[in-house]
Amino acid sequence: MEKSNDSSEYGFILVGFSDRPKLEMVLFIVNFTLYSVAVLGNSAIILVCILDSRLHTPMYFFLANLSFLDLCFSTSCIPQMLVNLWGPDKTISYAGCVVQLFSFLSVGGVECILLAVMAYDRYAAVCKPLHYTVIMHPQLCLRLVAVAWGSGLINAIVMSPLTMTLSRCGQRRVNHFLCEMPALIKMACVDARAVEMLAFTFAILIVLLPLTLILVSYGYIAAAVLRIKSAAGRRKAFNTCSSHLTVVSLFYGSIIYMYMQPGNSSSQDQGKFLTLFYNLVTPMLNPLIYTLRNKEVKGALRKVLGRQQ
């Protein structure tokens, strides 16, 4: 019992990429750059959505929430990873590991559901344009965001304690660059199949169910777009759908590969790079794909920066 408590007394060692010292410095430079871009881009989106009254619509309300989630998602682990990449110290305290795991599970779950909410918003805008303001009224938008946050928090509240209390028989080395659930479960020296099955069940509810709703929403959108007679109108609608679906594919694809398969079926290196992808690359791309290509947001940015009245 004493050994199993070593991690709570001394914390964990995040192995990360320490077996490749040359790669660590390259990753530090690349990740620091991507993280800086992600922070600046998502902060800019939140700022303009708050300051510009023209962006006080359901679509931009959800986009501002997505940008906030992306900031939380990346900040939950990238700063710690940068510290570990920069120097020889690879440790993280037990409390820090708990906070990182809880943040990762909650924010990741919220983002999965929020992407489905955004798809529903686009469905209402394209398929029910005359009733859009009635359907997407402010109270419904707040409720949908509250459901997303509630679901993510429930996922974290259930899975974080179960994962952290697994006996590890003194094992402190986490073969990852963050305290991620699959890596922590693999360290267990007891039968963790019940925890893995519960994680799989939550993954179905938080990952696959929202993804199904997204695909159904865009199926209806595609059918509606095909009925538009104007070629320019069809092109504009399809461009909007393709941008959203690209980000959904990038985010959900890596999440599904990580969480919707047996615990030992993917290599550790694959898991590390996939986690980096959906934890850093996707949040960095989201402002560009969702909003910075949008004329309304560009105009709002110029207005905030004082380039126009």
Tab-separated table of C-alpha atoms in Angstrom:
chain	number	residue	atom	x	y	z
A	1	MET	CA	0.000	0.000	0.000
A	2	GLU	CA	2.940	2.272	0.694
A	3	LYS	CA	4.284	1.755	-2.809
A	4	SER	CA	0.955	2.526	-4.427
A	5	ASN	CA	0.975	5.896	-2.709
A	6	ASP	CA	4.406	6.903	-4.022
A	7	SER	CA	2.894	8.832	-6.925
A	8	SER	CA	0.689	10.912	-4.609
A	9	GLU	CA	3.737	11.796	-2.456
A	10	TYR	CA	6.359	12.363	-5.162
A	11	GLY	CA	4.256	13.027	-8.256
A	12	PHE	CA	4.854	11.588	-11.707
A	13	ILE	CA	7.624	11.637	-14.286
A	14	LEU	CA	6.374	12.596	-17.751
A	15	VAL	CA	8.659	10.647	-20.080
A	16	GLY	CA	7.387	12.433	-23.182
A	17	PHE	CA	10.111	12.526	-25.836
A	18	SER	CA	13.068	12.350	-23.425
A	19	ASP	CA	14.473	9.325	-25.276
A	20	ARG	CA	15.041	11.665	-28.261
A	21	PRO	CA	16.955	14.727	-26.969
A	22	LYS	CA	17.424	16.282	-30.439
A	23	LEU	CA	13.704	15.969	-31.183
A	24	GLU	CA	12.875	17.701	-27.878
A	25	MET	CA	14.402	21.030	-28.930
A	26	VAL	CA	12.701	20.912	-32.339
A	27	LEU	CA	9.379	20.136	-30.651
A	28	PHE	CA	9.899	22.961	-28.154
A	29	ILE	CA	10.334	25.533	-30.957
A	30	VAL	CA	7.445	24.159	-33.053
A	31	ASN	CA	5.049	23.766	-30.119
A	32	PHE	CA	5.897	27.161	-28.627
A	33	THR	CA	5.166	28.779	-32.010
A	34	LEU	CA	1.906	26.869	-32.545
A	35	TYR	CA	0.772	27.534	-28.973
A	36	SER	CA	1.476	31.272	-29.328
A	37	VAL	CA	-0.527	31.386	-32.563
A	38	ALA	CA	-3.372	29.429	-30.933
A	39	VAL	CA	-3.501	31.782	-27.929
A	40	LEU	CA	-3.395	34.943	-30.067
A	41	GLY	CA	-5.915	33.675	-32.622
A	42	ASN	CA	-8.467	32.378	-30.142
A	43	SER	CA	-8.085	35.415	-27.860
A	44	ALA	CA	-8.705	37.689	-30.867
A	45	ILE	CA	-11.892	35.785	-31.738
A	46	ILE	CA	-13.223	36.047	-28.178
A	47	LEU	CA	-12.378	39.762	-28.054
A	48	VAL	CA	-14.107	40.718	-31.309
A	49	CYS	CA	-17.169	38.575	-30.506
A	50	ILE	CA	-17.575	40.488	-27.239
A	51	LEU	CA	-16.769	43.993	-28.491
A	52	ASP	CA	-18.567	44.044	-31.861
A	53	SER	CA	-22.349	44.110	-31.536
A	54	ARG	CA	-22.740	42.819	-35.117
A	55	LEU	CA	-21.303	39.514	-33.932
A	56	HIS	CA	-23.823	39.094	-31.113
A	57	THR	CA	-25.549	36.212	-32.924
A	58	PRO	CA	-25.855	32.484	-32.075
A	59	MET	CA	-23.143	31.503	-34.580
A	60	TYR	CA	-20.527	33.823	-33.079
A	61	PHE	CA	-21.662	33.063	-29.537
A	62	PHE	CA	-20.800	29.414	-30.177
A	63	LEU	CA	-17.558	30.367	-31.930
A	64	ALA	CA	-16.486	32.460	-28.943
A	65	ASN	CA	-17.199	29.475	-26.684
A	66	LEU	CA	-15.201	27.217	-28.999
A	67	SER	CA	-12.253	29.622	-28.898
A	68	PHE	CA	-12.417	29.718	-25.098
A	69	LEU	CA	-12.447	25.907	-25.015
A	70	ASP	CA	-9.487	25.748	-27.387
A	71	LEU	CA	-7.549	28.093	-25.084
A	72	CYS	CA	-8.370	25.911	-22.076
A	73	PHE	CA	-7.638	22.703	-23.996
A	74	SER	CA	-4.154	23.765	-25.080
A	75	THR	CA	-3.298	25.547	-21.825
A	76	SER	CA	-4.211	22.448	-19.788
A	77	CYS	CA	-1.020	20.704	-20.905
A	78	ILE	CA	1.144	22.630	-23.418
A	79	PRO	CA	2.868	24.998	-20.898
A	80	GLN	CA	3.850	22.015	-18.723
A	81	MET	CA	5.071	20.173	-21.817
A	82	LEU	CA	7.186	23.170	-22.869
A	83	VAL	CA	8.802	23.277	-19.412
A	84	ASN	CA	9.613	19.568	-19.645
A	85	LEU	CA	10.963	19.877	-23.191
A	86	TRP	CA	13.208	22.819	-22.248
A	87	GLY	CA	15.072	21.273	-19.315
A	88	PRO	CA	16.010	17.983	-17.681
A	89	ASP	CA	13.202	18.100	-15.106
A	90	LYS	CA	10.322	15.918	-16.341
A	91	THR	CA	8.306	15.773	-13.122
A	92	ILE	CA	4.759	16.896	-12.402
A	93	SER	CA	3.188	16.960	-8.948
A	94	TYR	CA	0.314	14.606	-8.120
A	95	ALA	CA	-2.034	17.594	-7.750
A	96	GLY	CA	-0.812	18.993	-11.069
A	97	CYS	CA	-1.488	15.651	-12.734
A	98	VAL	CA	-5.019	15.546	-11.272
A	99	VAL	CA	-5.760	19.088	-12.501
A	100	GLN	CA	-4.334	18.287	-15.938
A	101	LEU	CA	-6.368	15.081	-16.308
A	102	PHE	CA	-9.585	16.726	-15.064
A	103	SER	CA	-9.141	19.740	-17.365
A	104	PHE	CA	-8.314	17.541	-20.332
A	105	LEU	CA	-11.325	15.244	-19.875
A	106	SER	CA	-13.827	18.021	-19.130
A	107	VAL	CA	-12.780	20.491	-21.838
A	108	GLY	CA	-12.337	17.733	-24.430
A	109	GLY	CA	-15.842	16.431	-23.696
A	110	VAL	CA	-17.358	19.913	-23.858
A	111	GLU	CA	-15.697	20.580	-27.224
A	112	CYS	CA	-17.042	17.352	-28.745
A	113	ILE	CA	-20.598	18.322	-27.840
A	114	LEU	CA	-20.150	21.999	-28.744
A	115	LEU	CA	-19.117	21.004	-32.287
A	116	ALA	CA	-22.441	19.139	-32.561
A	117	VAL	CA	-24.293	22.219	-31.271
A	118	MET	CA	-22.562	24.336	-33.921
A	119	ALA	CA	-23.604	21.864	-36.622
A	120	TYR	CA	-27.219	22.156	-35.432
A	121	ASP	CA	-26.931	25.952	-35.579
A	122	ARG	CA	-25.768	25.722	-39.223
A	123	TYR	CA	-28.609	23.278	-39.955
A	124	ALA	CA	-31.137	25.777	-38.607
A	125	ALA	CA	-29.547	28.634	-40.598
A	126	VAL	CA	-29.449	26.760	-43.921
A	127	CYS	CA	-32.531	24.540	-43.713
A	128	LYS	CA	-34.872	26.805	-41.690
A	129	PRO	CA	-33.704	30.347	-42.581
A	130	LEU	CA	-37.105	31.985	-42.061
A	131	HIS	CA	-37.438	30.497	-38.576
A	132	TYR	CA	-33.765	30.732	-37.586
A	133	THR	CA	-34.122	33.548	-35.038
A	134	VAL	CA	-37.119	31.805	-33.465
A	135	ILE	CA	-35.361	28.422	-33.270
A	136	MET	CA	-31.974	29.682	-32.071
A	137	HIS	CA	-33.215	32.107	-29.426
A	138	PRO	CA	-30.779	33.222	-26.691
A	139	GLN	CA	-32.258	30.961	-24.007
A	140	LEU	CA	-31.802	27.872	-26.187
A	141	CYS	CA	-28.205	28.860	-27.006
A	142	LEU	CA	-27.401	29.193	-23.306
A	143	ARG	CA	-29.058	25.849	-22.547
A	144	LEU	CA	-27.148	24.073	-25.299
A	145	VAL	CA	-23.832	25.458	-24.035
A	146	ALA	CA	-24.812	24.523	-20.458
A	147	VAL	CA	-25.572	20.944	-21.576
A	148	ALA	CA	-22.167	20.767	-23.290
A	149	TRP	CA	-20.344	22.008	-20.176
A	150	GLY	CA	-22.398	19.786	-17.871
A	151	SER	CA	-21.680	16.672	-19.932
A	152	GLY	CA	-17.950	17.372	-20.064
A	153	LEU	CA	-17.780	18.006	-16.316
A	154	ILE	CA	-19.683	14.791	-15.529
A	155	ASN	CA	-17.219	12.856	-17.690
A	156	ALA	CA	-14.267	14.367	-15.797
A	157	ILE	CA	-15.874	14.032	-12.337
A	158	VAL	CA	-16.487	10.302	-12.898
A	159	MET	CA	-13.359	9.268	-14.817
A	160	SER	CA	-10.665	11.379	-13.091
A	161	PRO	CA	-10.977	9.812	-9.599
A	162	LEU	CA	-11.342	6.292	-11.029
A	163	THR	CA	-8.198	6.743	-13.113
A	164	MET	CA	-6.088	8.384	-10.402
A	165	THR	CA	-6.998	5.865	-7.667
A	166	LEU	CA	-5.874	2.820	-9.679
A	167	SER	CA	-2.998	1.089	-7.893
A	168	ARG	CA	0.321	1.545	-9.734
A	169	CYS	CA	2.607	-0.320	-7.296
A	170	GLY	CA	5.056	2.567	-7.101
A	171	GLN	CA	5.215	3.160	-10.855
A	172	ARG	CA	5.693	6.890	-11.492
A	173	ARG	CA	6.867	7.044	-15.106
A	174	VAL	CA	4.071	8.162	-17.458
A	175	ASN	CA	4.988	7.261	-21.040
A	176	HIS	CA	3.469	10.472	-22.372
A	177	PHE	CA	4.019	14.231	-22.215
A	178	LEU	CA	0.852	14.800	-20.149
A	179	CYS	CA	-1.344	12.994	-17.641
A	180	GLU	CA	-3.700	11.497	-20.194
A	181	MET	CA	-6.206	8.834	-19.194
A	182	PRO	CA	-5.058	5.937	-21.477
A	183	ALA	CA	-1.416	6.378	-20.409
A	184	LEU	CA	-2.352	6.452	-16.698
A	185	ILE	CA	-4.608	3.392	-17.033
A	186	LYS	CA	-1.794	1.431	-18.717
A	187	MET	CA	0.397	2.052	-15.654
A	188	ALA	CA	-2.025	0.175	-13.368
A	189	CYS	CA	-0.747	-3.030	-11.748
A	190	VAL	CA	-4.321	-4.234	-11.176
A	191	ASP	CA	-7.090	-5.290	-13.539
A	192	ALA	CA	-8.346	-2.016	-15.050
A	193	ARG	CA	-10.793	-3.496	-17.559
A	194	ALA	CA	-13.812	-2.093	-15.692
A	195	VAL	CA	-12.368	1.433	-15.875
A	196	GLU	CA	-11.516	0.951	-19.580
A	197	MET	CA	-15.067	-0.215	-20.330
A	198	LEU	CA	-16.557	2.765	-18.490
A	199	ALA	CA	-14.237	5.086	-20.435
A	200	PHE	CA	-15.366	3.393	-23.655
A	201	THR	CA	-19.033	3.930	-22.667
A	202	PHE	CA	-18.428	7.630	-21.997
A	203	ALA	CA	-16.601	7.853	-25.324
A	204	ILE	CA	-19.684	6.523	-27.131
A	205	LEU	CA	-21.900	9.132	-25.431
A	206	ILE	CA	-19.510	12.092	-25.701
A	207	VAL	CA	-17.685	11.306	-28.957
A	208	LEU	CA	-19.757	9.042	-31.221
A	209	LEU	CA	-23.238	10.384	-30.403
A	210	PRO	CA	-22.335	14.054	-31.117
A	211	LEU	CA	-20.467	12.953	-34.259
A	212	THR	CA	-23.598	11.163	-35.460
A	213	LEU	CA	-25.655	14.325	-34.869
A	214	ILE	CA	-23.076	16.343	-36.834
A	215	LEU	CA	-23.232	13.975	-39.802
A	216	VAL	CA	-27.047	13.941	-39.762
A	217	SER	CA	-27.152	17.760	-39.598
A	218	TYR	CA	-24.797	18.090	-42.537
A	219	GLY	CA	-26.713	15.456	-44.456
A	220	TYR	CA	-29.794	17.699	-44.253
A	221	ILE	CA	-27.677	20.757	-45.089
A	222	ALA	CA	-26.244	19.059	-48.182
A	223	ALA	CA	-29.744	18.111	-49.352
A	224	ALA	CA	-30.934	21.702	-48.842
A	225	VAL	CA	-27.914	23.153	-50.646
A	226	LEU	CA	-28.435	20.889	-53.654
A	227	ARG	CA	-31.901	22.420	-54.039
A	228	ILE	CA	-30.439	25.944	-54.336
A	229	LYS	CA	-30.604	27.080	-57.947
A	230	SER	CA	-27.821	29.674	-57.709
A	231	ALA	CA	-24.365	28.192	-58.377
A	232	ALA	CA	-22.734	30.938	-56.283
A	233	GLY	CA	-25.084	30.210	-53.387
A	234	ARG	CA	-24.347	26.488	-53.554
A	235	ARG	CA	-20.601	27.123	-53.671
A	236	LYS	CA	-20.725	29.430	-50.661
A	237	ALA	CA	-22.770	26.951	-48.618
A	238	PHE	CA	-20.565	24.000	-49.557
A	239	ASN	CA	-17.420	25.980	-48.663
A	240	THR	CA	-18.883	26.685	-45.224
A	241	CYS	CA	-19.747	23.020	-44.727
A	242	SER	CA	-16.380	21.763	-45.952
A	243	SER	CA	-14.480	24.063	-43.566
A	244	HIS	CA	-16.500	22.908	-40.572
A	245	LEU	CA	-16.338	19.252	-41.582
A	246	THR	CA	-12.572	19.495	-42.086
A	247	VAL	CA	-12.035	20.616	-38.489
A	248	VAL	CA	-14.577	18.079	-37.216
A	249	SER	CA	-12.723	15.331	-39.103
A	250	LEU	CA	-9.335	16.414	-37.738
A	251	PHE	CA	-10.557	16.676	-34.147
A	252	TYR	CA	-12.872	13.665	-34.034
A	253	GLY	CA	-10.620	11.462	-36.150
A	254	SER	CA	-7.729	11.664	-33.713
A	255	ILE	CA	-10.014	11.433	-30.656
A	256	ILE	CA	-11.766	8.305	-31.984
A	257	TYR	CA	-8.449	6.667	-32.852
A	258	MET	CA	-7.191	7.336	-29.320
A	259	TYR	CA	-10.254	6.452	-27.229
A	260	MET	CA	-12.475	4.124	-29.268
A	261	GLN	CA	-10.090	1.163	-29.445
A	262	PRO	CA	-8.604	-1.413	-27.029
A	263	GLY	CA	-6.042	0.083	-24.649
A	264	ASN	CA	-2.893	-1.545	-26.046
A	265	SER	CA	-3.573	-1.490	-29.775
A	266	SER	CA	-1.713	1.712	-30.702
A	267	SER	CA	1.961	2.502	-30.187
A	268	GLN	CA	2.974	5.033	-27.550
A	269	ASP	CA	4.598	7.323	-30.123
A	270	GLN	CA	1.438	7.339	-32.256
A	271	GLY	CA	-0.575	8.310	-29.182
A	272	LYS	CA	1.781	11.149	-28.290
A	273	PHE	CA	1.708	12.729	-31.736
A	274	LEU	CA	-2.071	12.272	-32.082
A	275	THR	CA	-2.568	13.969	-28.715
A	276	LEU	CA	-0.323	16.830	-29.833
A	277	PHE	CA	-2.396	17.109	-32.994
A	278	TYR	CA	-5.833	17.519	-31.424
A	279	ASN	CA	-4.486	19.393	-28.411
A	280	LEU	CA	-2.426	21.982	-30.281
A	281	VAL	CA	-2.742	21.894	-34.080
A	282	THR	CA	-6.552	21.858	-34.179
A	283	PRO	CA	-6.932	24.771	-31.691
A	284	MET	CA	-4.383	26.716	-33.753
A	285	LEU	CA	-6.285	26.066	-37.004
A	286	ASN	CA	-9.792	26.674	-35.657
A	287	PRO	CA	-9.642	30.515	-35.709
A	288	LEU	CA	-8.361	30.413	-39.301
A	289	ILE	CA	-10.871	27.882	-40.577
A	290	TYR	CA	-13.944	29.022	-38.680
A	291	THR	CA	-13.660	32.766	-38.494
A	292	LEU	CA	-10.593	34.541	-39.796
A	293	ARG	CA	-11.694	33.700	-43.346
A	294	ASN	CA	-15.036	35.320	-42.550
A	295	LYS	CA	-15.557	38.898	-43.829
A	296	GLU	CA	-17.629	39.876	-40.782
A	297	VAL	CA	-14.864	38.825	-38.393
A	298	LYS	CA	-12.185	40.507	-40.490
A	299	GLY	CA	-14.222	43.719	-40.418
A	300	ALA	CA	-14.693	43.415	-36.665
A	301	LEU	CA	-10.950	42.886	-36.174
A	302	ARG	CA	-10.169	46.001	-38.218
A	303	LYS	CA	-12.712	47.962	-36.209
A	304	VAL	CA	-11.249	46.807	-32.889
A	305	LEU	CA	-7.745	47.639	-34.074
A	306	GLY	CA	-8.934	51.117	-35.056
A	307	ARG	CA	-8.444	50.717	-38.806
A	308	GLN	CA	-11.989	51.754	-39.587
A	309	GLN	CA	-14.802	53.564	-37.847
